[in-house]
Backbone as JSON, one array per atom type, in Angstrom:
{
  "sequence": "MKILLVCNPGGHFATMQSLRKFWSAHQREWVTYERFDTLQLQEKEQVHWVIKQEAREVWRAFANFGKALAILRRSRPELIVSTGAGLAVPFVLAGKLLGIKTVFIESISRAEDLSLSGKLIYNLVDELYVQWPECTVRYPRARYMGVAI",
  "N": [[-8.58, 17.86, 38.54], [-5.92, 16.55, 40.33], [-5.47, 15.54, 43.65], [-3.52, 15.2, 46.72], [-4.17, 13.94, 49.7], [-3.14, 14.58, 52.95], [-2.85, 13.52, 56.05], [-2.75, 13.1, 59.7], [-4.1, 10.32, 61.69], [-7.13, 10.42, 63.86], [-8.35, 13.48, 65.15], [-7.21, 15.23, 63.06], [-7.66, 13.65, 60.86], [-10.56, 13.42, 61.0], [-11.17, 16.22, 60.57], [-10.27, 16.38, 57.84], [-11.93, 14.67, 56.65], [-14.16, 16.12, 56.94], [-14.16, 17.91, 54.98], [-14.95, 16.65, 52.76], [-16.76, 17.56, 50.62], [-15.34, 19.26, 49.06], [-13.08, 17.76, 48.38], [-14.08, 15.25, 47.31], [-14.91, 15.79, 44.76], [-12.79, 15.56, 43.19], [-9.98, 13.69, 41.61], [-8.14, 11.68, 43.6], [-5.59, 10.79, 46.31], [-4.57, 9.31, 49.3], [-2.53, 9.94, 52.12], [-1.41, 8.7, 55.09], [-1.3, 7.08, 58.43], [-1.69, 3.86, 59.66], [-4.51, 3.23, 61.45], [-7.36, 2.62, 63.78], [-9.32, 4.37, 62.7], [-8.46, 5.25, 60.17], [-8.29, 3.04, 58.7], [-10.54, 2.52, 57.3], [-10.43, 3.71, 54.98], [-9.07, 2.25, 53.02], [-10.96, 0.47, 51.73], [-12.3, 2.0, 49.81], [-10.67, 3.9, 48.7], [-7.6, 5.2, 47.35], [-4.75, 4.57, 49.0], [-1.76, 5.67, 50.69], [0.29, 4.26, 52.91], [2.1, 5.4, 55.55], [5.1, 5.61, 57.79], [4.2, 5.94, 61.35], [4.08, 9.07, 62.54], [4.59, 11.5, 64.92], [4.57, 14.8, 66.31], [7.69, 16.34, 66.61], [9.16, 13.96, 66.35], [11.87, 13.52, 64.88], [13.55, 11.73, 63.38], [11.56, 9.88, 62.19], [10.29, 11.67, 60.79], [12.26, 12.3, 58.72], [12.36, 9.81, 57.64], [9.88, 9.56, 56.6], [9.9, 11.77, 54.63], [11.6, 10.79, 52.67], [9.82, 8.8, 51.85], [7.8, 10.5, 51.05], [8.82, 11.94, 48.91], [9.08, 9.87, 47.0], [6.44, 8.93, 46.85], [5.13, 11.28, 45.86], [6.48, 11.54, 43.37], [5.53, 9.26, 42.08], [2.78, 9.45, 42.08], [2.28, 12.16, 41.15], [0.52, 14.36, 42.03], [-1.47, 17.44, 41.6], [-1.85, 19.2, 43.68], [-1.37, 19.44, 47.17], [-2.97, 18.75, 50.03], [-3.19, 19.29, 53.47], [-4.26, 18.54, 56.71], [-2.75, 18.32, 58.97], [-1.29, 16.29, 61.36], [2.06, 16.23, 62.17], [2.75, 14.82, 59.8], [2.32, 16.62, 57.74], [4.62, 18.26, 57.54], [6.98, 16.85, 56.27], [5.79, 16.18, 53.79], [4.91, 18.66, 52.74], [7.35, 20.0, 52.48], [8.7, 18.1, 50.57], [6.9, 18.36, 48.5], [7.27, 21.1, 47.92], [9.82, 21.07, 46.99], [9.37, 19.66, 44.58], [7.81, 21.33, 43.08], [4.99, 21.26, 43.54], [1.87, 22.74, 44.37], [0.82, 23.72, 47.61], [-1.37, 23.25, 50.44], [-2.23, 24.02, 53.63], [-4.19, 23.32, 56.37], [-4.96, 24.5, 59.37], [-5.43, 23.08, 62.79], [-8.54, 23.12, 64.45], [-8.2, 23.46, 67.12], [-6.4, 25.41, 67.55], [-6.44, 28.34, 68.43], [-5.02, 30.77, 68.87], [-2.38, 30.61, 68.21], [-0.16, 28.98, 66.04], [0.19, 25.37, 65.36], [3.03, 23.36, 65.99], [3.74, 22.08, 63.56], [2.5, 23.83, 61.84], [3.88, 26.2, 62.26], [6.54, 25.35, 61.31], [6.06, 25.11, 58.61], [5.07, 27.38, 57.64], [6.28, 29.52, 56.13], [6.59, 28.21, 53.8], [4.34, 26.81, 52.66], [1.89, 27.2, 50.22], [-0.85, 28.13, 50.66], [-2.18, 28.83, 53.82], [-4.69, 27.98, 56.03], [-6.58, 29.11, 58.77], [-8.69, 28.31, 61.55], [-9.66, 30.12, 63.33], [-10.13, 33.56, 63.66], [-8.41, 35.02, 65.16], [-5.89, 33.92, 64.82], [-4.85, 35.24, 62.71], [-3.89, 37.57, 63.33], [-1.3, 37.21, 64.55], [-0.14, 35.83, 62.5], [0.21, 36.86, 59.54], [0.03, 36.01, 56.9], [-1.67, 33.8, 56.99], [-5.0, 32.65, 56.35], [-8.28, 33.27, 57.3], [-11.05, 31.44, 56.88], [-13.38, 30.47, 58.1], [-14.92, 27.76, 59.82], [-13.87, 24.35, 59.68], [-15.0, 21.99, 60.35]],
  "CA": [[-7.45, 18.22, 39.39], [-5.41, 15.39, 41.2], [-4.93, 15.91, 44.92], [-3.05, 14.36, 47.66], [-4.67, 14.41, 51.1], [-2.22, 14.14, 53.91], [-3.22, 13.83, 57.52], [-2.59, 12.08, 60.74], [-5.36, 9.81, 62.18], [-7.8, 11.18, 64.89], [-8.96, 14.79, 64.72], [-6.82, 15.67, 61.69], [-8.33, 12.89, 59.8], [-11.93, 13.93, 60.93], [-11.15, 17.51, 59.79], [-10.13, 16.1, 56.37], [-13.22, 14.05, 56.39], [-15.4, 17.13, 56.95], [-13.89, 18.61, 53.7], [-15.3, 15.85, 51.7], [-17.55, 18.3, 49.67], [-14.31, 19.79, 48.24], [-12.15, 16.73, 47.86], [-14.86, 14.31, 46.5], [-15.09, 16.23, 43.31], [-11.44, 15.52, 42.42], [-9.23, 12.54, 41.7], [-7.27, 11.92, 44.94], [-5.07, 9.77, 46.92], [-4.5, 9.67, 50.65], [-1.45, 9.6, 52.98], [-1.89, 8.63, 56.56], [-0.72, 5.82, 58.85], [-2.84, 2.79, 60.08], [-5.07, 3.21, 62.91], [-8.7, 2.2, 63.57], [-10.12, 5.35, 61.92], [-7.99, 5.43, 58.91], [-8.31, 1.77, 57.91], [-11.81, 2.51, 56.44], [-9.98, 4.28, 53.61], [-8.45, 1.12, 52.14], [-11.98, 0.02, 51.14], [-12.76, 2.78, 48.54], [-9.73, 5.01, 48.33], [-6.17, 4.98, 47.24], [-4.0, 5.14, 50.28], [-0.28, 5.31, 50.79], [0.5, 4.09, 54.41], [3.51, 5.81, 55.97], [5.52, 5.44, 59.31], [3.56, 6.76, 62.45], [4.89, 10.31, 63.03], [3.88, 12.59, 65.78], [5.27, 16.02, 66.58], [9.11, 16.17, 67.24], [9.78, 12.78, 65.99], [12.62, 13.98, 63.75], [14.03, 10.66, 62.56], [10.57, 9.47, 61.58], [9.96, 12.67, 59.7], [13.22, 12.1, 57.7], [12.0, 8.59, 56.75], [8.54, 10.04, 55.7], [10.27, 12.68, 53.72], [11.91, 9.91, 51.61], [8.61, 8.25, 51.22], [6.99, 11.59, 50.38], [9.45, 12.14, 47.51], [8.72, 8.62, 46.13], [4.93, 8.9, 46.59], [4.87, 12.4, 45.0], [6.96, 11.31, 42.08], [4.69, 8.25, 41.3], [1.38, 10.08, 42.13], [2.1, 13.39, 40.48], [-0.58, 15.32, 42.39], [-1.25, 18.92, 41.22], [-2.12, 19.86, 45.01], [-1.16, 18.61, 48.3], [-3.78, 19.39, 51.01], [-2.9, 18.6, 54.71], [-4.89, 19.04, 57.91], [-1.75, 18.16, 60.0], [-0.19, 17.19, 62.09], [3.44, 16.08, 61.88], [2.91, 14.32, 58.4], [2.34, 17.73, 56.86], [5.84, 18.73, 57.23], [7.71, 16.2, 55.14], [4.97, 16.2, 52.55], [5.02, 20.03, 52.27], [8.75, 20.1, 51.99], [8.8, 17.41, 49.42], [5.93, 18.95, 47.37], [7.76, 22.33, 47.44], [10.99, 20.59, 46.16], [9.0, 19.07, 43.22], [7.01, 22.42, 42.5], [3.62, 21.13, 43.76], [1.18, 23.63, 45.26], [0.5, 23.03, 48.95], [-2.26, 23.9, 51.32], [-2.32, 23.6, 55.08], [-5.36, 23.82, 57.22], [-4.59, 24.35, 60.88], [-6.41, 22.39, 63.63], [-9.46, 24.02, 65.09], [-7.76, 23.63, 68.51], [-5.23, 26.39, 67.54], [-7.12, 29.62, 68.46], [-4.21, 32.12, 68.67], [-1.06, 30.26, 67.81], [0.04, 27.78, 65.0], [0.8, 24.3, 65.78], [4.54, 23.18, 65.63], [3.81, 21.78, 62.08], [2.11, 25.08, 61.19], [5.08, 27.09, 62.28], [7.53, 24.81, 60.52], [5.85, 25.22, 57.11], [4.29, 28.71, 57.61], [6.72, 30.33, 55.1], [6.83, 27.34, 52.56], [3.16, 26.51, 52.13], [1.43, 28.18, 49.36], [-1.96, 28.74, 51.4], [-2.46, 28.39, 55.11], [-5.88, 28.47, 56.57], [-6.82, 28.99, 60.18], [-10.09, 28.27, 61.82], [-10.08, 31.16, 64.23], [-9.7, 34.84, 63.01], [-7.32, 35.54, 65.89], [-4.57, 33.59, 64.38], [-4.31, 35.95, 61.47], [-3.15, 38.74, 63.87], [0.18, 36.9, 64.6], [0.36, 35.09, 61.29], [-0.66, 37.64, 58.52], [-0.09, 35.09, 55.72], [-2.82, 32.85, 57.24], [-6.24, 33.14, 55.95], [-9.43, 32.7, 57.95], [-12.24, 31.04, 55.95], [-14.46, 29.73, 58.85], [-14.62, 26.51, 60.69], [-13.91, 23.23, 58.75], [-15.95, 21.04, 60.94]],
  "C": [[-7.2, 16.87, 40.29], [-4.88, 16.02, 42.42], [-4.39, 14.91, 45.83], [-3.44, 14.75, 48.99], [-3.83, 13.77, 52.15], [-2.6, 14.46, 55.28], [-2.95, 12.62, 58.42], [-4.07, 11.52, 61.15], [-5.87, 10.77, 63.33], [-8.44, 12.45, 64.25], [-8.53, 15.36, 63.38], [-7.57, 14.86, 60.55], [-9.89, 13.27, 59.77], [-12.06, 15.16, 60.28], [-11.15, 17.26, 58.27], [-11.48, 15.52, 55.84], [-14.26, 15.13, 56.09], [-15.28, 17.99, 55.73], [-14.27, 17.85, 52.47], [-16.01, 16.53, 50.41], [-16.47, 18.86, 48.69], [-13.56, 18.52, 47.5], [-12.96, 15.54, 47.07], [-15.01, 14.55, 45.13], [-13.79, 15.97, 42.46], [-10.81, 14.01, 42.53], [-8.25, 12.74, 42.76], [-6.81, 10.72, 45.27], [-4.74, 10.26, 48.35], [-3.11, 9.17, 51.27], [-1.74, 9.77, 54.38], [-1.09, 7.33, 57.08], [-1.81, 5.06, 59.43], [-3.24, 3.07, 61.38], [-6.59, 2.95, 62.68], [-9.5, 3.16, 62.7], [-9.75, 5.5, 60.63], [-8.12, 4.18, 58.03], [-9.47, 1.78, 57.02], [-11.49, 3.0, 55.03], [-9.67, 3.27, 52.6], [-9.71, 0.42, 51.37], [-12.29, 0.67, 49.82], [-11.74, 3.79, 48.02], [-8.3, 4.52, 48.09], [-5.34, 5.52, 48.33], [-2.53, 4.69, 50.28], [-0.07, 5.41, 52.37], [1.92, 4.48, 54.59], [3.71, 5.47, 57.48], [4.66, 6.48, 60.19], [4.56, 7.89, 62.71], [4.2, 11.26, 63.71], [4.93, 13.69, 65.86], [6.66, 15.73, 67.07], [9.83, 14.79, 67.05], [10.71, 12.89, 64.62], [12.97, 12.92, 62.9], [12.9, 9.97, 61.77], [10.05, 10.42, 60.41], [10.94, 12.6, 58.52], [12.85, 10.9, 57.0], [10.67, 8.91, 56.03], [8.98, 10.96, 54.73], [10.81, 11.87, 52.49], [10.69, 9.22, 51.01], [7.7, 9.28, 50.55], [7.57, 11.78, 49.09], [9.02, 10.83, 46.51], [7.19, 8.68, 45.85], [4.55, 10.0, 45.66], [5.32, 12.14, 43.46], [6.04, 10.42, 41.27], [3.28, 8.77, 41.27], [1.16, 11.13, 41.16], [0.89, 14.17, 40.7], [-0.32, 16.88, 41.82], [-1.37, 19.78, 42.74], [-1.92, 18.96, 45.96], [-2.04, 19.43, 49.33], [-3.47, 18.57, 52.44], [-3.64, 19.4, 55.86], [-3.87, 18.76, 59.04], [-1.86, 16.7, 60.39], [1.07, 16.97, 61.63], [3.55, 15.55, 60.35], [2.88, 15.44, 57.44], [3.66, 18.2, 56.56], [6.74, 18.03, 56.25], [6.99, 16.28, 53.82], [4.96, 17.6, 51.95], [6.48, 20.3, 51.73], [9.09, 19.43, 50.67], [8.12, 18.06, 48.28], [6.73, 20.4, 47.0], [9.01, 22.14, 46.61], [10.55, 20.28, 44.72], [8.1, 20.13, 42.5], [5.57, 22.13, 42.59], [3.02, 22.16, 44.75], [0.74, 22.95, 46.45], [-0.53, 23.89, 49.79], [-2.34, 23.25, 52.68], [-3.4, 24.08, 55.75], [-5.06, 23.48, 58.74], [-5.73, 23.79, 61.58], [-7.25, 23.55, 64.23], [-8.99, 24.25, 66.6], [-6.72, 24.72, 68.65], [-6.01, 27.61, 67.4], [-6.31, 30.8, 68.37], [-2.93, 31.78, 68.19], [-1.07, 29.16, 66.89], [0.43, 26.63, 65.88], [2.23, 24.32, 65.4], [4.66, 23.03, 64.14], [3.48, 23.07, 61.36], [3.25, 26.18, 61.05], [6.15, 26.69, 61.44], [7.35, 25.21, 59.05], [5.14, 26.45, 56.69], [4.85, 29.5, 56.22], [7.0, 29.4, 53.8], [5.51, 27.02, 51.92], [2.54, 27.67, 51.35], [0.1, 28.98, 50.01], [-1.96, 28.08, 52.68], [-3.8, 28.85, 55.73], [-6.09, 28.15, 57.93], [-8.38, 28.9, 60.39], [-10.7, 29.23, 63.0], [-9.38, 32.45, 63.66], [-8.49, 35.44, 63.91], [-5.93, 35.18, 65.52], [-3.93, 34.4, 63.16], [-3.51, 37.24, 62.06], [-1.63, 38.32, 64.07], [0.74, 36.39, 63.35], [-0.3, 35.71, 59.99], [-0.91, 36.87, 57.04], [-1.35, 34.15, 55.96], [-4.17, 33.44, 56.83], [-7.31, 32.46, 56.84], [-10.69, 32.55, 56.95], [-13.45, 30.51, 56.81], [-13.92, 28.45, 59.38], [-14.77, 25.3, 59.59], [-14.89, 22.07, 59.17], [-17.07, 21.65, 61.62]]
}
């Protein structure tokens, strides 16, 4: 299976790294933006660098949506996995338009409520995992499978 791993740097990148046991068994490519922690990827992984996009940066999200369409058409993954944050939104939207299965793993810091990204893609994503069982009370489509890190 070919997967596309989408995450912002920092804690979201650390969460994706903690899932290595899963993704290392598959052909994969990464989507993130350049920062000291993500630069290590270019040594051994296929990386698509995109525009830095944080929450509520709508114009950057539109720009990354265009990049997402191009990357997904070229890469042709069977699955998009994102640990957030803002980069998840354009890639999940583009993935849904192209018929690609999507998975979003919410941040461990979200104990009772979803992040803005999680809320925006809640009804679009194929699977949404949370790291606190309390989140499933307000969001019944979310699945609690334990802590990722």
